[in-house]
mmCIF file of C-alpha atoms in Angstrom:
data_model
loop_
_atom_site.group_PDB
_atom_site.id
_atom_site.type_symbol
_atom_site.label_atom_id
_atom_site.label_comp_id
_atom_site.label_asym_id
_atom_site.label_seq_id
_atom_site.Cartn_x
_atom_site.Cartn_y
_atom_site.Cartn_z
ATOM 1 C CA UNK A 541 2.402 13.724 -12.713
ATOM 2 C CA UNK A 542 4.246 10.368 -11.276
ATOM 3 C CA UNK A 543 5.216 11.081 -7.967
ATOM 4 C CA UNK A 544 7.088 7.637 -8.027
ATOM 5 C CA UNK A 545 8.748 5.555 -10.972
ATOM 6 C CA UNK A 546 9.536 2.038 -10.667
ATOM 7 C CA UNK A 547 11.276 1.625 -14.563
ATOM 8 C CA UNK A 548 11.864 -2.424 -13.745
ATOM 9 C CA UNK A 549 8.838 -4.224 -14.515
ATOM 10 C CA UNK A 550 10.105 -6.980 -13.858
ATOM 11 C CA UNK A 551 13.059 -9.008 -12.839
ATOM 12 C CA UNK A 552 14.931 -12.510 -12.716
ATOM 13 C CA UNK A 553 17.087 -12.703 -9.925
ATOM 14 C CA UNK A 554 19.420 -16.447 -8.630
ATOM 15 C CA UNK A 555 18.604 -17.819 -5.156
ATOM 16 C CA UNK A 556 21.486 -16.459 -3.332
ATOM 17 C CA UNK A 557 22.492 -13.338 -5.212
ATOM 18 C CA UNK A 558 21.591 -9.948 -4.418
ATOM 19 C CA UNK A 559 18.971 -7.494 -6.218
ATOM 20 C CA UNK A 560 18.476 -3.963 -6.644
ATOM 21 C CA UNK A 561 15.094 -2.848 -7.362
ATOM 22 C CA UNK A 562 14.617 0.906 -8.663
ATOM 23 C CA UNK A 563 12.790 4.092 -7.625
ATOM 24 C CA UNK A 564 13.101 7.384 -8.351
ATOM 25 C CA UNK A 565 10.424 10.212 -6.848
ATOM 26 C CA UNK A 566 10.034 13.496 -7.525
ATOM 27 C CA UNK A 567 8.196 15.765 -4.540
ATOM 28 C CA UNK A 568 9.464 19.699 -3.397
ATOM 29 C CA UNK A 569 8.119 18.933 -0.274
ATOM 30 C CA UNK A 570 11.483 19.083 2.467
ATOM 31 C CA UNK A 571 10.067 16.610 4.610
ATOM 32 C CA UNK A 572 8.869 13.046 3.580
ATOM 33 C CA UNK A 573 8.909 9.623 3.915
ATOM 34 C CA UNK A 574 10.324 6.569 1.710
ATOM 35 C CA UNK A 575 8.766 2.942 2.085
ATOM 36 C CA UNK A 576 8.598 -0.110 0.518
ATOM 37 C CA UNK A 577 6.520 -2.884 0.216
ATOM 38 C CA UNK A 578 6.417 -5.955 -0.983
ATOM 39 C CA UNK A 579 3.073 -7.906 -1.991
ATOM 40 C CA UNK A 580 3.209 -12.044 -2.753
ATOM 41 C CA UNK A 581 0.714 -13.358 -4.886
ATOM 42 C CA UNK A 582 -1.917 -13.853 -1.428
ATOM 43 C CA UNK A 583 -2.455 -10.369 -1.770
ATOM 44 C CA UNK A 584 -1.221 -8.818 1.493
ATOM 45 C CA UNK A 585 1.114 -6.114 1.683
ATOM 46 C CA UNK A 586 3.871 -5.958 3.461
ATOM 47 C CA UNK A 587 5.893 -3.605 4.736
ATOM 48 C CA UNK A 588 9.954 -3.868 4.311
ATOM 49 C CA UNK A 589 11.473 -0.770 5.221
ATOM 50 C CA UNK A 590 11.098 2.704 5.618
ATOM 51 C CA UNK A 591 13.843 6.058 4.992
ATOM 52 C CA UNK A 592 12.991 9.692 6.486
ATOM 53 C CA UNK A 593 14.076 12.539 3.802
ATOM 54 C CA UNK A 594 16.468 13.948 6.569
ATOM 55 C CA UNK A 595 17.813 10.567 7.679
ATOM 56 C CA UNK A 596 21.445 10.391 7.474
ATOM 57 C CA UNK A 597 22.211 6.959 7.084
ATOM 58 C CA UNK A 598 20.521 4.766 4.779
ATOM 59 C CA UNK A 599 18.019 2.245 6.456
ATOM 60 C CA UNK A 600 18.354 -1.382 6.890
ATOM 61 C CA UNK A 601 16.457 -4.259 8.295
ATOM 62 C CA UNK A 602 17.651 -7.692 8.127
ATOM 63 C CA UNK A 603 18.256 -8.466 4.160
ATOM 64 C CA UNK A 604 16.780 -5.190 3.027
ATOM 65 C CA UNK A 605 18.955 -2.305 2.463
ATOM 66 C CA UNK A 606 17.644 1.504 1.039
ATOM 67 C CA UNK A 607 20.198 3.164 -1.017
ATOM 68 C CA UNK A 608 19.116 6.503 -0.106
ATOM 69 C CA UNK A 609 20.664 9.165 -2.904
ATOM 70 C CA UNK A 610 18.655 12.682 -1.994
ATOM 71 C CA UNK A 611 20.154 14.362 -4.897
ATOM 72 C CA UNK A 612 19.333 12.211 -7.237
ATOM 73 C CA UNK A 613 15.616 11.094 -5.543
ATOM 74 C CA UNK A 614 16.184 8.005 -5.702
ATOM 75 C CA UNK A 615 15.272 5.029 -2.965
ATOM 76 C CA UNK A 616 16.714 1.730 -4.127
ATOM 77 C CA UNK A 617 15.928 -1.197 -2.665
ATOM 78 C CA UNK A 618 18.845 -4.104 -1.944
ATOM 79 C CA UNK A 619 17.950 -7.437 -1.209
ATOM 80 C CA UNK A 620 20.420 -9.403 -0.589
ATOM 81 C CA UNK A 621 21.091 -12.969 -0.064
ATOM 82 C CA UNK A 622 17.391 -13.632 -2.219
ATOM 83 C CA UNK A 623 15.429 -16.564 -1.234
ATOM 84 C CA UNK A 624 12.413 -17.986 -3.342
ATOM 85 C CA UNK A 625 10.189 -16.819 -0.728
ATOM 86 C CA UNK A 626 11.757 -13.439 -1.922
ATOM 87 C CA UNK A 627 9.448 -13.614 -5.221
ATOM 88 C CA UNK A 628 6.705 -11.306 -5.100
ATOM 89 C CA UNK A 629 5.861 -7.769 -6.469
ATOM 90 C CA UNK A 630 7.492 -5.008 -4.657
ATOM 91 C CA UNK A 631 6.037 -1.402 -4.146
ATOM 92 C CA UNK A 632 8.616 1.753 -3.826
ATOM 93 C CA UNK A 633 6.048 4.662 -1.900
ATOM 94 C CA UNK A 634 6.121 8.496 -0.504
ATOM 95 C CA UNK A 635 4.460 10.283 2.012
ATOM 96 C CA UNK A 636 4.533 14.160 1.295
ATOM 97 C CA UNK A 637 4.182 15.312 4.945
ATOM 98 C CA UNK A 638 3.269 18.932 3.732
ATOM 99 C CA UNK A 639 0.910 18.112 1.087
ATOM 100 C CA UNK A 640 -0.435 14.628 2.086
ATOM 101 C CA UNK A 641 -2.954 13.910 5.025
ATOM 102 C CA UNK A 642 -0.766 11.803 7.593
ATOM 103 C CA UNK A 643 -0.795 8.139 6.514
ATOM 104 C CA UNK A 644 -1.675 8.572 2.830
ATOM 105 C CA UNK A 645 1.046 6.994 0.602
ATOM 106 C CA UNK A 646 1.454 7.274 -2.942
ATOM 107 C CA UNK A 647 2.885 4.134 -4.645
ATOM 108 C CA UNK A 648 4.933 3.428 -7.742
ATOM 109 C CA UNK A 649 3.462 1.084 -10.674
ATOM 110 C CA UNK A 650 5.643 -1.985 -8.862
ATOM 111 C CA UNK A 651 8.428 -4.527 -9.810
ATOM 112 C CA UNK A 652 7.850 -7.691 -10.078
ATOM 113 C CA UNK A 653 11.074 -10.071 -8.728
ATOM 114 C CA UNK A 654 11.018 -14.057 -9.349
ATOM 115 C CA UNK A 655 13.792 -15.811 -7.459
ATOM 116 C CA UNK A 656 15.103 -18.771 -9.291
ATOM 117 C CA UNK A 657 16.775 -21.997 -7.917
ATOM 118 C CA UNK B 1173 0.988 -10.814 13.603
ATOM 119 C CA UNK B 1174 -1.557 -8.952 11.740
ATOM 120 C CA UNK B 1175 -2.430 -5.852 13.245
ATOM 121 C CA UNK B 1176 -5.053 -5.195 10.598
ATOM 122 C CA UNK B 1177 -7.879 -7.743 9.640
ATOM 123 C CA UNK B 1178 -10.146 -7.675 6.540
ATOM 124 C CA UNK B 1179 -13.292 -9.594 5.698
ATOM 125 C CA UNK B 1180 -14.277 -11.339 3.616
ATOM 126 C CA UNK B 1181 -10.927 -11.893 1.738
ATOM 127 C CA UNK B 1182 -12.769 -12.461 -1.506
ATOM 128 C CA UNK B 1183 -16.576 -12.390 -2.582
ATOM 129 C CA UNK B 1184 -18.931 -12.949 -5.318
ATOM 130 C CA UNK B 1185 -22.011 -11.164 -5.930
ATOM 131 C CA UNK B 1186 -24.377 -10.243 -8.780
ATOM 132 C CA UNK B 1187 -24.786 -7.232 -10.536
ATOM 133 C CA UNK B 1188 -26.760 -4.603 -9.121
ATOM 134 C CA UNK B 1189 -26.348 -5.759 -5.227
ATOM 135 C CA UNK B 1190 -24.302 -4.198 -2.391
ATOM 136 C CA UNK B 1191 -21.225 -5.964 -0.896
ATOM 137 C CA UNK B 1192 -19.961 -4.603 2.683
ATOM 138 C CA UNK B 1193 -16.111 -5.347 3.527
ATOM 139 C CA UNK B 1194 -14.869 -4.693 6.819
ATOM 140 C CA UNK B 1195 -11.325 -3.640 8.301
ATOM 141 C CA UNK B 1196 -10.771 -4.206 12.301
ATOM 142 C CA UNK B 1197 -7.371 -3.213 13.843
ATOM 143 C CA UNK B 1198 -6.291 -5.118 16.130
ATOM 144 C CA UNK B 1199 -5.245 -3.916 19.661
ATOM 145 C CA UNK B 1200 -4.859 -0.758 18.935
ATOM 146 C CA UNK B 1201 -7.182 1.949 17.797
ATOM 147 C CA UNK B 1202 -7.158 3.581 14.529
ATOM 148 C CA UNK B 1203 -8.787 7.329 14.241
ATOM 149 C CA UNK B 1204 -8.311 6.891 10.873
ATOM 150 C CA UNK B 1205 -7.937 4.249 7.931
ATOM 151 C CA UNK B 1206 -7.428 3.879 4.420
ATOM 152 C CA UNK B 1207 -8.874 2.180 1.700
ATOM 153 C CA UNK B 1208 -7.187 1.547 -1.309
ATOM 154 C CA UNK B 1209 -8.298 0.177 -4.802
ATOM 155 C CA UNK B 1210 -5.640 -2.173 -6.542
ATOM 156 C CA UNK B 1211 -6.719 -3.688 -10.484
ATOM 157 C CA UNK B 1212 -4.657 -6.753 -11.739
ATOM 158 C CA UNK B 1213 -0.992 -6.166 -12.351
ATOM 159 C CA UNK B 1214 -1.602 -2.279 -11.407
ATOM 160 C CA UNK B 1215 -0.626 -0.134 -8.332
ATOM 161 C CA UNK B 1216 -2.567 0.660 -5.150
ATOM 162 C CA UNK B 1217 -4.672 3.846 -5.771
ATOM 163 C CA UNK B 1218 -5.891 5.621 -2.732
ATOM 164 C CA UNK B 1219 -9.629 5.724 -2.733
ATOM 165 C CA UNK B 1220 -10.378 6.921 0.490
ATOM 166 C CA UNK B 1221 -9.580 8.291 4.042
ATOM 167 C CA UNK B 1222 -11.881 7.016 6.562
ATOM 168 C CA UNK B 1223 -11.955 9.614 9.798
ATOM 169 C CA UNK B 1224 -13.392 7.874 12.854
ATOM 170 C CA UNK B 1225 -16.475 10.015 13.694
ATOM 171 C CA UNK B 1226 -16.467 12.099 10.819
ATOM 172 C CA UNK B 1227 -17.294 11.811 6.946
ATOM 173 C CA UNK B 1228 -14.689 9.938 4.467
ATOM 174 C CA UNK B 1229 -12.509 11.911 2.593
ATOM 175 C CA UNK B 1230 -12.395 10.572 -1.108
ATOM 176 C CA UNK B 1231 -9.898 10.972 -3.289
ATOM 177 C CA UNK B 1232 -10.528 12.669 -6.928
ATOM 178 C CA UNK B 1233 -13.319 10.806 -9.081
ATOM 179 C CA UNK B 1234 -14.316 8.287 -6.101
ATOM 180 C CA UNK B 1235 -17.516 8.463 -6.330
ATOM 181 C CA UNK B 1236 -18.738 8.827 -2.732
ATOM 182 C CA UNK B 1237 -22.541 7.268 -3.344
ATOM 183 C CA UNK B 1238 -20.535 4.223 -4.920
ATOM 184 C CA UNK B 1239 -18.401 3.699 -2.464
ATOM 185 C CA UNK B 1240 -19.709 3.997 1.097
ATOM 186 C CA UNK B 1241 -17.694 4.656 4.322
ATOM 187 C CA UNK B 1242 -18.474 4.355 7.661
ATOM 188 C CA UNK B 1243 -16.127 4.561 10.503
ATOM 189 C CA UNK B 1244 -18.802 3.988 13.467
ATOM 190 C CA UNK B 1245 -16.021 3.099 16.047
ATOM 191 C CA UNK B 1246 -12.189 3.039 16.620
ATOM 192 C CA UNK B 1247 -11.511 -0.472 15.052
ATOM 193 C CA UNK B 1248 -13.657 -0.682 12.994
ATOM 194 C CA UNK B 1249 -14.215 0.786 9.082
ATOM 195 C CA UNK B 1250 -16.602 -0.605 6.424
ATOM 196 C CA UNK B 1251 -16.385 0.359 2.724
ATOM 197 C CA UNK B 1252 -20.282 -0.336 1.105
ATOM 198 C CA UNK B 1253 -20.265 -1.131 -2.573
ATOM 199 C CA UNK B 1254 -23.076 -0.275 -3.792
ATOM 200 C CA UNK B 1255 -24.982 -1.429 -6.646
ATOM 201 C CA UNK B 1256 -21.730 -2.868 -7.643
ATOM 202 C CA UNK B 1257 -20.815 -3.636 -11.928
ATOM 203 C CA UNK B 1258 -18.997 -5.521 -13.281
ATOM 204 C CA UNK B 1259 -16.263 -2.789 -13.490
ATOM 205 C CA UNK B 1260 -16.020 -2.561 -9.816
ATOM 206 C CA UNK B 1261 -14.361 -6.051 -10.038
ATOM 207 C CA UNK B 1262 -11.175 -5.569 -8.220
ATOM 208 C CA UNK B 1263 -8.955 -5.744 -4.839
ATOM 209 C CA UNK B 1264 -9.957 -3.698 -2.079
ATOM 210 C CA UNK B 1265 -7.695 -3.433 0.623
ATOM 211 C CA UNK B 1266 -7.681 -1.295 3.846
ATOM 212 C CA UNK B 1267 -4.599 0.619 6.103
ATOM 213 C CA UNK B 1268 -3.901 1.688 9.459
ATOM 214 C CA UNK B 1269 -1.051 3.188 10.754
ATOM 215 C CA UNK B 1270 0.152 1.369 14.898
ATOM 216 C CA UNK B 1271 0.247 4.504 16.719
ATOM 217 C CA UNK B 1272 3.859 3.419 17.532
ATOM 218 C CA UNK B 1273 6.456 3.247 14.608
ATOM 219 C CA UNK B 1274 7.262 6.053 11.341
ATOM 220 C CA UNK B 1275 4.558 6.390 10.206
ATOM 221 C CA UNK B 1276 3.758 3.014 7.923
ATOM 222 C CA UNK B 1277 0.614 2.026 6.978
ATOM 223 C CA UNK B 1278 -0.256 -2.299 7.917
ATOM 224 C CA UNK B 1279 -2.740 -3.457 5.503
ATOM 225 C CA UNK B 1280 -5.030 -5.755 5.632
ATOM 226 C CA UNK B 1281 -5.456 -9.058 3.970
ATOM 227 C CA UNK B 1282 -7.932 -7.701 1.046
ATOM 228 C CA UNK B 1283 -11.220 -8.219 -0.063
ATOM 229 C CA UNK B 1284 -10.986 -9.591 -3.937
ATOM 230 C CA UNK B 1285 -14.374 -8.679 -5.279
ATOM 231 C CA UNK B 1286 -16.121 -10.325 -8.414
ATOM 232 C CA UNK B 1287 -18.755 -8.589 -9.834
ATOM 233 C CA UNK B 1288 -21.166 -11.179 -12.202
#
């Protein structure tokens, strides 16, 4: 079963404005980890921000902001302010502490953002 | 900076050789690393956990005679492709986690491999 669902394929987004990017995950483990990632077209991967599953406040670094809903299991990313060097494919991922060795990461199917002048 | 380093970034070899791709962390030391198998316009799918010391760990239907893994020192993994296809044309990238931090895996650069 998908452990993580990124339902945006794809999305357009203005230089300036501010995107959401979805993902939704579905584990019964109590303890786990939230991360996303964001790939340009190079190849790398890199890593954006991370949210614990007993965090109280939702994470931020710099631009990035998780909107962490528990509940719900769902991780949104929030970027605001985009900049063209925003465009690449971003990566929602989990880390089932209980179930998962310590490191391995499952990732969602991605969504790919193009920033516009 | 990168904290993990992967070569070569992309190769070319014919069918029915073996290509060897290599992932160093960098100032620290990484017990154990992770290699990852990504197709075009598709996710990352874990392939395999590579335990310094001890054998890989692959993930369901990795075939470990395929795919070799050696983990021979602390900064160092290699994944072997052995005699590689044409379907094992793809982006191979490796992971560490920085023994500092929450636990996020740095990846490499990644090794695109084309299989003629």
């Amino acid at each position: 079963a998908q452990k993580i669902t990124q339902t945006q394929p794809g999305m357009f987004v203005q230089e300036k404005e501010a995107v959401t990017l979805d993902c939704t995950y579905d584990t019964s483990d109590p303890s786990y980890g939230l991360f996303w990632y964001k790939q340009p077209s190079s190849g790398e991967m890199i890593f954006l921000i991370y949210q614990g599953s007993y965090d109280q406040q939702n994470a931020t670094e710099g631009r990035y902001s998780l909107n962490f809903q528990k509940a719900r299991k769902s991780a949104n990313l929030v970027i605001s302010a985009s900049q063209l060097g925003d465009s690449a494919m971003y990566f929602c991922a989990m880390r089932e502490s209980l179930t998962d060795s310590w490191g391995k990461l499952q990732f969602g199917a991605g969504t790919q953002v193009v920033v516009t002048p | 900076g990168a904290v993990v380093s992967q070569h070569p970034s992309w190769v070319i070899c014919k069918s029915g050789t073996s290509v060897k791709i290599e992932c160093r962390s960098l100032d620290f030391q990484a017990t154990t690393m992770f290699w990852y198998r990504q197709f075009p316009k598709q996710s990352l799918m874990l392939m395999a956990t590579s335990n310094e010391g001890s054998k890989a760990t692959y993930e369901q239907g990795v075939e470990k005679d395929k795919f070799l893994i050696n983990h021979a020192s602390l900064t160092l993994s290699t994944l072997t492709v052995t005699s590689a296809h044409p379907e094992d044309s793809s982006f191979y990238i490796c992971s560490a986690q920085i023994p500092q931090g929450v636990g996020e895996l740095f990846f490499g650069e990644g090794s695109r491999l084309t299989v003629l």
